[in-house]
Short mmCIF file of C-alpha atoms in Angstrom, two decimals:
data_model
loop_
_atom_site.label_atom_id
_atom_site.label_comp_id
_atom_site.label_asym_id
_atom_site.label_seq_id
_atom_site.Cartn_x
_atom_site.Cartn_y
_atom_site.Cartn_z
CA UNK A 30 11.18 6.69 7.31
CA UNK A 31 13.21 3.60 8.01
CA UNK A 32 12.33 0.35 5.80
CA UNK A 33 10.71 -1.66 8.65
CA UNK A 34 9.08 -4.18 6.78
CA UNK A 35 11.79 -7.38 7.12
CA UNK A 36 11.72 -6.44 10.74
CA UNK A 37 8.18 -6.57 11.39
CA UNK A 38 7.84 -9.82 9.06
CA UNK A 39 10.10 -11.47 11.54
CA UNK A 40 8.21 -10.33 14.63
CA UNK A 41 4.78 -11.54 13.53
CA UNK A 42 6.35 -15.04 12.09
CA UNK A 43 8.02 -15.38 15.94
CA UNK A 44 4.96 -14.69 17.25
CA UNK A 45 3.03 -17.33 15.40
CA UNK A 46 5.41 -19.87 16.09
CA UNK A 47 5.32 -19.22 19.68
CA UNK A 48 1.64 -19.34 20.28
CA UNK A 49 1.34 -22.50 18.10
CA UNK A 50 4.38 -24.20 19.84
CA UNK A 51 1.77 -24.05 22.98
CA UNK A 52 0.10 -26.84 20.67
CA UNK A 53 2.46 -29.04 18.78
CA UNK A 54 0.85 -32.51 20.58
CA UNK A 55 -2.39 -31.54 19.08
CA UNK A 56 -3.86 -33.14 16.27
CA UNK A 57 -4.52 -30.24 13.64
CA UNK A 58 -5.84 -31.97 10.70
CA UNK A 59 -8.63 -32.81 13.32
CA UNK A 60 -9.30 -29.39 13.76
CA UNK A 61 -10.28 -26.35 11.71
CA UNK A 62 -9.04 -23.52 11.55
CA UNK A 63 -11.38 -20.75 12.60
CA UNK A 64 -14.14 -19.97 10.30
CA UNK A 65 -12.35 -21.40 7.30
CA UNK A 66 -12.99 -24.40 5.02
CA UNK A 67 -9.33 -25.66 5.95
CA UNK A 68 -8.28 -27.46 9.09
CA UNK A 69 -5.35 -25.98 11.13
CA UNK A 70 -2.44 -28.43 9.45
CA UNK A 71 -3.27 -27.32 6.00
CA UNK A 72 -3.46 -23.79 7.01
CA UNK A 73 -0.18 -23.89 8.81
CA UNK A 74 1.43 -25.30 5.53
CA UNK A 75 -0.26 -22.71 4.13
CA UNK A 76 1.55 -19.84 5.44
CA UNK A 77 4.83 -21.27 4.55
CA UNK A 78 3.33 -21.29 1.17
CA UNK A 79 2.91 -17.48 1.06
CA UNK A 80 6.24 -16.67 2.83
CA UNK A 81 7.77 -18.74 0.34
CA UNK A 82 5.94 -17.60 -2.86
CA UNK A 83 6.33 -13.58 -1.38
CA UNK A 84 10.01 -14.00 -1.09
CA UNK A 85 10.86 -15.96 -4.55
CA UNK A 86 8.52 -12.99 -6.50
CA UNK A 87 10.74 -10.59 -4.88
CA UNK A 88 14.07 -11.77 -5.55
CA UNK A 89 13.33 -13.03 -8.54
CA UNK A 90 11.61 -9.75 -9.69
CA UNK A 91 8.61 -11.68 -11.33
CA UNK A 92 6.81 -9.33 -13.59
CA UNK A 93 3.57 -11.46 -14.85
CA UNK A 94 2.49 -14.09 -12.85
CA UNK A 95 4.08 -15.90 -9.65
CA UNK A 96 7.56 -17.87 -9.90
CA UNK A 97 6.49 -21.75 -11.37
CA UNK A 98 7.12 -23.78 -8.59
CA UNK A 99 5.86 -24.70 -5.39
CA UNK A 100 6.76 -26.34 -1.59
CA UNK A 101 5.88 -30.02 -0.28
CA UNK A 102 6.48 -31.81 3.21
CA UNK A 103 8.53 -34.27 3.77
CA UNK A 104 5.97 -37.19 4.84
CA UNK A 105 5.64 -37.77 8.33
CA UNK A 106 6.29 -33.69 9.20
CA UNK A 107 4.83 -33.53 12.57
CA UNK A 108 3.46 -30.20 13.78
CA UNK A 109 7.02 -29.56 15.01
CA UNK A 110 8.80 -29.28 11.49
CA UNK A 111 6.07 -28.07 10.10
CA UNK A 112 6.68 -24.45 12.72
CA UNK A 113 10.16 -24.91 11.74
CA UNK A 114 9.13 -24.81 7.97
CA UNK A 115 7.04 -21.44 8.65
CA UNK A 116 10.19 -20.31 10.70
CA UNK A 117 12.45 -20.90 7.85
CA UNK A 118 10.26 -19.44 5.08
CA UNK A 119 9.49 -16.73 6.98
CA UNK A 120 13.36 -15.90 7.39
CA UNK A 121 14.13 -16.06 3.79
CA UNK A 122 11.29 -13.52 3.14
CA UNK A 123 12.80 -11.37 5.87
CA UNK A 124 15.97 -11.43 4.19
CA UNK A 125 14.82 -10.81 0.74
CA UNK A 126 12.66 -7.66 1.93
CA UNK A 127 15.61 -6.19 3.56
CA UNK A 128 18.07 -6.38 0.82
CA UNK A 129 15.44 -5.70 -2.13
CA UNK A 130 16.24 -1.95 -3.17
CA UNK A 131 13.43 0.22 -2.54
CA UNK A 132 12.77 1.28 -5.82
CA UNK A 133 12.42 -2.74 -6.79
CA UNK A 134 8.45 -3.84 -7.69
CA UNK A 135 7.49 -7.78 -8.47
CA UNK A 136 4.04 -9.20 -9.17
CA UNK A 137 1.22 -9.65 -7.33
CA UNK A 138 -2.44 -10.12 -9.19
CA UNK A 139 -4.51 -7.44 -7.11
CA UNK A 140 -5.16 -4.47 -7.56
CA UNK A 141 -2.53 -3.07 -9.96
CA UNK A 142 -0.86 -6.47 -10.16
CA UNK A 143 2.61 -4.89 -8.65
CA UNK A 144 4.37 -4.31 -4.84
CA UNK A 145 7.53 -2.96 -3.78
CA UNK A 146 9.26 -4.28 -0.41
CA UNK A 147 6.94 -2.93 2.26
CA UNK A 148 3.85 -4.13 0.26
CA UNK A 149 5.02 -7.16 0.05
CA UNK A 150 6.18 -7.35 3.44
CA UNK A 151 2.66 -5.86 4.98
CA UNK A 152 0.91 -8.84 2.50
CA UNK A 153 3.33 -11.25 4.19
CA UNK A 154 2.64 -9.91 7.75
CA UNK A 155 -1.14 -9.88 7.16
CA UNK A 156 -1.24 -13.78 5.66
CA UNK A 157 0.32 -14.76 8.91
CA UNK A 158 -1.64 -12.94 11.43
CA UNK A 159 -4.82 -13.69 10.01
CA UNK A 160 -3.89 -17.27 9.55
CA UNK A 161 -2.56 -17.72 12.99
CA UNK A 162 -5.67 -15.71 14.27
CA UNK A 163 -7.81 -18.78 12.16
CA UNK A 164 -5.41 -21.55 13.92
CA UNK A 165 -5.78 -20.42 17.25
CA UNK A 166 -9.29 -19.80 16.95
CA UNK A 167 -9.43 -23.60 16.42
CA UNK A 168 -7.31 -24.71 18.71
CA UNK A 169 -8.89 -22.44 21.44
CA UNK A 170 -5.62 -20.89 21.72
CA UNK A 171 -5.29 -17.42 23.02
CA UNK A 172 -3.39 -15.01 20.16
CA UNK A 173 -2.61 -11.38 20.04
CA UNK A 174 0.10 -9.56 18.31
CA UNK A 175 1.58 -6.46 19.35
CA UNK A 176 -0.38 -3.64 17.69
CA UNK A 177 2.42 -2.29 15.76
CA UNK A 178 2.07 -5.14 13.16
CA UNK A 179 -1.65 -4.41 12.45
CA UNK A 180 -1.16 -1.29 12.09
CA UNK A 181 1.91 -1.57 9.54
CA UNK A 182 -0.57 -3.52 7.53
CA UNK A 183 -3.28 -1.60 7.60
CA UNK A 184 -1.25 1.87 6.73
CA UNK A 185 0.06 -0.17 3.71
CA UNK A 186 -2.21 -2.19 2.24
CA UNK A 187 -5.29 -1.03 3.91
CA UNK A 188 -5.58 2.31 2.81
CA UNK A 189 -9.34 2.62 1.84
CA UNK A 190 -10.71 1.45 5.60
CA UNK A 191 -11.03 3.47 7.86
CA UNK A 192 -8.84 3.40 11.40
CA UNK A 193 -10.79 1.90 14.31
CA UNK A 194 -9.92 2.24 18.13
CA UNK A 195 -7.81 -0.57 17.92
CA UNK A 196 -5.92 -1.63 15.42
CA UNK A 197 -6.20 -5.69 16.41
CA UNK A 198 -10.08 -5.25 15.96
CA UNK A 199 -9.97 -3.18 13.09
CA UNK A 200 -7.38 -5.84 11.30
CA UNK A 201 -9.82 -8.42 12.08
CA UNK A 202 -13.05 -6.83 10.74
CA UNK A 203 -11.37 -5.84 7.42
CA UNK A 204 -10.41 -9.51 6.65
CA UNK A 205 -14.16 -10.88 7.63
CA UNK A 206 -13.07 -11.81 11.12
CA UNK A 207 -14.59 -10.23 13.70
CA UNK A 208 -16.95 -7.37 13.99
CA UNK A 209 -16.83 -3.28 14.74
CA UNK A 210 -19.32 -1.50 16.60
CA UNK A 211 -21.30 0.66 13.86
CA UNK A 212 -19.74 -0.92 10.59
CA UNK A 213 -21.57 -3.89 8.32
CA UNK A 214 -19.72 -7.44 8.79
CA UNK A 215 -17.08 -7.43 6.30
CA UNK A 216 -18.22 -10.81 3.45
CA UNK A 217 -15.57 -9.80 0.84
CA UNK A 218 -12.21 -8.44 0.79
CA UNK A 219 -8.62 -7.67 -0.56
CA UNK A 220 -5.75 -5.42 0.04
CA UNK A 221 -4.53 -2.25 -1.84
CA UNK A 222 -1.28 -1.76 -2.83
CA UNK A 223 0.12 1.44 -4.10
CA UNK A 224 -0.83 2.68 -7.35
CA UNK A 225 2.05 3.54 -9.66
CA UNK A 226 1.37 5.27 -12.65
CA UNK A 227 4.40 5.60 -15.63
CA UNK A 228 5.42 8.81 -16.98
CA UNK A 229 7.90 9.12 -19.29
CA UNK A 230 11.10 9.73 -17.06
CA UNK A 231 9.16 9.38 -14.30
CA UNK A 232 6.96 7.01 -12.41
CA UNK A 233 3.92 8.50 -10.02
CA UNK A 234 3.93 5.96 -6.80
CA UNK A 235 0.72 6.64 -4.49
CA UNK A 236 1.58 7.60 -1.05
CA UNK A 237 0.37 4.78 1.43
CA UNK A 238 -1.19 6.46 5.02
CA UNK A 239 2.19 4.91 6.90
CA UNK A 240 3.92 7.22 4.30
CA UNK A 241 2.03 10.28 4.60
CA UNK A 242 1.84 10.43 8.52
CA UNK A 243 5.75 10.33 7.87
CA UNK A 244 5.93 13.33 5.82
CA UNK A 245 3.69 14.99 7.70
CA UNK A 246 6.26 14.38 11.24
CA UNK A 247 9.09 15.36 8.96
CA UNK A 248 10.13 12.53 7.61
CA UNK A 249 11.11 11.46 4.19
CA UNK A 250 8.07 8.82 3.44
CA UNK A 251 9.85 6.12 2.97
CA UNK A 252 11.53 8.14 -0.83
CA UNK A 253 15.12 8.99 -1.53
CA UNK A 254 14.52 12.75 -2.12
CA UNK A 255 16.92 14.83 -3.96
CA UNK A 256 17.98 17.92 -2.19
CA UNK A 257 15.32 20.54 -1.37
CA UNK A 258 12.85 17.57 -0.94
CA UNK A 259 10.08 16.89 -0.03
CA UNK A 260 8.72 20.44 -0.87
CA UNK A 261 6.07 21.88 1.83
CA UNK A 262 3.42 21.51 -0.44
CA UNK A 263 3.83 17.52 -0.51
CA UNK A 264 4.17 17.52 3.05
CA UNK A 265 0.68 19.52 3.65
CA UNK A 266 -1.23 17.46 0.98
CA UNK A 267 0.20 13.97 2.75
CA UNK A 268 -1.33 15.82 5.97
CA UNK A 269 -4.85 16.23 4.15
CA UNK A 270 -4.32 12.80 2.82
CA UNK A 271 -4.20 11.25 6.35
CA UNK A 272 -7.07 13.44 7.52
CA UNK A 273 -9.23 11.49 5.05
CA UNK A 274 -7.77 8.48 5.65
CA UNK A 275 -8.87 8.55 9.47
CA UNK A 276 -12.11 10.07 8.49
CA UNK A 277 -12.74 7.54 6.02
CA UNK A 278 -12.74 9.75 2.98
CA UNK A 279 -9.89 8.32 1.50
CA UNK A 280 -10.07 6.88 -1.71
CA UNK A 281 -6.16 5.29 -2.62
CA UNK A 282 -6.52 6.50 -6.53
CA UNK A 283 -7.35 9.76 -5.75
CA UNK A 284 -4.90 10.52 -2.84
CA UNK A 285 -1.15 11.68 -3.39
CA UNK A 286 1.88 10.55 -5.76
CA UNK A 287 5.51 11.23 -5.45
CA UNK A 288 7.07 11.98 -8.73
CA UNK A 289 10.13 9.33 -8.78
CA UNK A 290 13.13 9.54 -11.22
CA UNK A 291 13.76 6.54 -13.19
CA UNK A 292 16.75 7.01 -13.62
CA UNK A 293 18.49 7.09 -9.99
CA UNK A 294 15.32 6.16 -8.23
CA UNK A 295 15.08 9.08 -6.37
CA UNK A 296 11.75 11.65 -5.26
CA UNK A 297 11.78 15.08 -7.19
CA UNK A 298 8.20 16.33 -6.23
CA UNK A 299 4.50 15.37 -5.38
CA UNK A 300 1.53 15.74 -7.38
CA UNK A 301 -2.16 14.43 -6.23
CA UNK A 302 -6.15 15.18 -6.21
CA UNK A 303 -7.68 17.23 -3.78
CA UNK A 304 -10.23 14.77 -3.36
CA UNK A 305 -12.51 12.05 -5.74
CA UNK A 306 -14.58 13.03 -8.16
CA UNK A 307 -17.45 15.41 -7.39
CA UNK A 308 -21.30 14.68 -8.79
CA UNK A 309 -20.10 16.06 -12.29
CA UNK A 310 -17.11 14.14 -12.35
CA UNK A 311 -15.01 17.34 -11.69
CA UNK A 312 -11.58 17.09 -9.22
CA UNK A 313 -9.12 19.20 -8.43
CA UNK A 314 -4.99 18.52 -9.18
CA UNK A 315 -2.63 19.93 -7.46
CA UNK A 316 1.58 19.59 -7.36
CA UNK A 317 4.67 20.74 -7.07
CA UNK A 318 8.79 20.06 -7.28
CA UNK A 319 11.71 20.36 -5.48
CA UNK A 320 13.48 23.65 -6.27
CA UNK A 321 16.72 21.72 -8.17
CA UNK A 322 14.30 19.48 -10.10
CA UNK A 323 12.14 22.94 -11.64
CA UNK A 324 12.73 23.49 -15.48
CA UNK A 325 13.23 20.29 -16.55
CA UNK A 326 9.65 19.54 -17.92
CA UNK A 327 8.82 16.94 -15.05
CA UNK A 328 5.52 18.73 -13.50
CA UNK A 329 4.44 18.73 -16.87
CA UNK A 330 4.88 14.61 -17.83
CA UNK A 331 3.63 13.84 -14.90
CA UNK A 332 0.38 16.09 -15.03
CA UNK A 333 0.11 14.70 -18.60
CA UNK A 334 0.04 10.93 -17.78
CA UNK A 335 -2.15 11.56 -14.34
CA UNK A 336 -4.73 13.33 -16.66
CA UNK A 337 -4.51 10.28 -18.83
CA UNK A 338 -4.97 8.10 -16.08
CA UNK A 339 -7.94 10.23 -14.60
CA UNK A 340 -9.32 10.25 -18.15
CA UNK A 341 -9.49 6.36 -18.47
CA UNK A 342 -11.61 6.18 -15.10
CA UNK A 343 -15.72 6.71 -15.75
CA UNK A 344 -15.87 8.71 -13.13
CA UNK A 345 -13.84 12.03 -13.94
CA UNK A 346 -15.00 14.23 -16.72
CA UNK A 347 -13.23 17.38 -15.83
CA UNK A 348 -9.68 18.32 -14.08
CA UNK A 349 -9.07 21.61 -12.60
CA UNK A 350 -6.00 23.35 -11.00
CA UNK A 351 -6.23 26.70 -9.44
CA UNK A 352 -2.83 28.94 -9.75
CA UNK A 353 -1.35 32.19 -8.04
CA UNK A 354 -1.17 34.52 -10.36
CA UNK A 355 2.61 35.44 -9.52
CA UNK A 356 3.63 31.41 -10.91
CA UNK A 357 4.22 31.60 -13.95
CA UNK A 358 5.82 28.76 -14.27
CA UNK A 359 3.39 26.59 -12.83
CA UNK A 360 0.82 28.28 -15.62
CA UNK A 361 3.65 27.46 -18.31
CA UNK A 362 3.20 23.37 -16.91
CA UNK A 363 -0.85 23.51 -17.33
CA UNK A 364 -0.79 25.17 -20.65
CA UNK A 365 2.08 23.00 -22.27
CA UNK A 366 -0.28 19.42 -20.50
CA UNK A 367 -3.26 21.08 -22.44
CA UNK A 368 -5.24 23.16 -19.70
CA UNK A 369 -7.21 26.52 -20.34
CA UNK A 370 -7.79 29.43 -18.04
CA UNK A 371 -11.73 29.49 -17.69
CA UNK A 372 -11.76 32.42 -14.82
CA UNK A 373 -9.47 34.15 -12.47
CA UNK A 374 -10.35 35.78 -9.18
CA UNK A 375 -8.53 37.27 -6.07
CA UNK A 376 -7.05 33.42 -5.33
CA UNK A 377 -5.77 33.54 -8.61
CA UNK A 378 -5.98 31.52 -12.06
CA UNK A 379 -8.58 28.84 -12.61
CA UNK A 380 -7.89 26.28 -15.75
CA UNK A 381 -9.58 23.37 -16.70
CA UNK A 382 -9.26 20.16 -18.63
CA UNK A 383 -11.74 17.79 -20.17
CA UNK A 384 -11.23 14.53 -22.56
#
């Protein structure tokens, strides 16, 4: 899975800039933008703003809060220089995306207050369509972008909503701008980025549906997997993952993790839930590692620390991982993270855990 997400950055910032170009002798502090509170001027600027912000969190690898400082205008900017301004912001973010390393996460305050490179450039790509979508709307402009950009944000940061027909539309009804046949107008809204949990030597980082359908066509998900990687088993759970993401099943927290070295950055295995949390509060875990990562204890710090996780959540009260009888080893990794065998059958070994 190529890193796409300095290229795609660049295509939607072109794209804004030629569609507002169309309407540089306009007045746009006359006009507002769309449905918002702000006219089309200050929501211009306001693009730049994000671009700008996006790109100094990532180089600068900001951990807590945004980098201190901020852009003005030169007075007398005309509508011109201001495009120009979105143009070069929009550049610099580019840049920074595509020589951030992969493994590279800066702040952001929602929802787990992190994003790595293609988060960051999805929330960069989705601040200018919608934006320019709110513009035009005022302007009585005509604007759509190609429905590869979209779609990049909605298989990245978009994970809990459900496809639509088209991915324009869908975009637009997710961030309260336009309507779906069958689904409630959208009032409130954010994006998710990936969840990343720690784990000792390794980190968990949730699979995002662009990743998944990757794995699932062969590819490598966007990870640097050490040989013998991705195992099958991560590749069929990313395929169950995406059948619940375009169902509408899909809850992010509850989905699938590859099990990333800290060390050299690079995917050993893949661990997840079979789905959320039944009535009781019971869900399933299931995992597994590349064949040269096996015997090094990292199934069982990353089962540990996912339990953890699940534990802190209200709404899980029991974990429970079903085993062939022939693996010993994987019994050996639910034993030594504090599981019990409660019942085998012909499938094989049933243990649970509880708080």
């Amino acid at each position: 899975m190529r890193a796409w997400g300095g290229n795609r950055l660049q295509e939607a910032v072109e794209g804004c800039v030629a569609v507002l170009r169309t309407a540089v002798d306009r007045d746009w502090r006359a006009v507002r933008a769309g449905r918002l509170e702000w006219n089309c001027h200050e929501t211009a600027f306001h693009i730049a703003e994000d671009l700008i912000a996006y790109a100094a969190n990532l180089a600068g690898r900001a951990q807590d809060a945004y980098v201190p400082f901020d852009i003005t205008l030169d007075e007398g900017t005309d509508n011109t220089g201001l495009l120009h301004v979105i143009e070069t912001t929009g550049a610099l973010f580019a840049a920074t995306i595509r020589t951030t390393p992969r493994e590279v996460r800066a702040f952001h305050p929602y929802p787990f207050r992190s994003a790595n490179r293609e988060g960051f450039a999805a929330m960069g790509i989705a601040e200018v369509l919608a934006h320019t979508h709110d513009i035009a709307e005022g302007l009585g402009l005509t604007y759509e972008p190609p429905a590869v950009l979209p779609e990049f944000v909605l298989t990245h940061i978009f994970p809990h909503v459900q496809p639509g027909p088209d991915h324009w539309r869908t975009f637009l009804w997710a961030t309260g701008r336009g309507d779906l046949p069958g689904r409630a107008p959208v009032t409130e809204w954010r994006w998710r980025n990936n969840l990343v949990i720690p784990a000792g030597r390794l980190t968990l980082q949730g699979i995002t549906p662009a990743s998944a359908r990757d794995l699932v066509m062969g590819g490598d998900g966007g990870f640097d997997w050490i040989e013998g990687g991705p195992f099958d088993g991560t590749r069929e759970a990313s395929g169950f993952m995406l059948k619940a993401y375009e169902g509408g099943l899909h809850q992010p927290e509850f989905g699938v993790f590859a099990l990333v070295r800290r060390e050299d950055g690079r995917a050993v295995g893949g661990m997840g839930f079979h789905g959320h949390p039944d009535e009781e509060g019971r869900t399933e875990i299931g995992y597994d590692l590349a064949e040269p990562a096996r015997g090094n204890g990292y199934a069982t710090e990353a089962l540990r620390a996912l339990s953890d996780w699940a534990f802190a959540r209200d709404d899980v009260r029991t974990l429970f991982a079903t085993i062939d009888r022939a693996n010993r080893p994987s019994q050996a990794v639910v034993t030594r993270a504090g599981f019990r065998q409660v019942s085998e059958d012909e499938e094989g070994l049933a243990y649970e855990l509880q708080p």
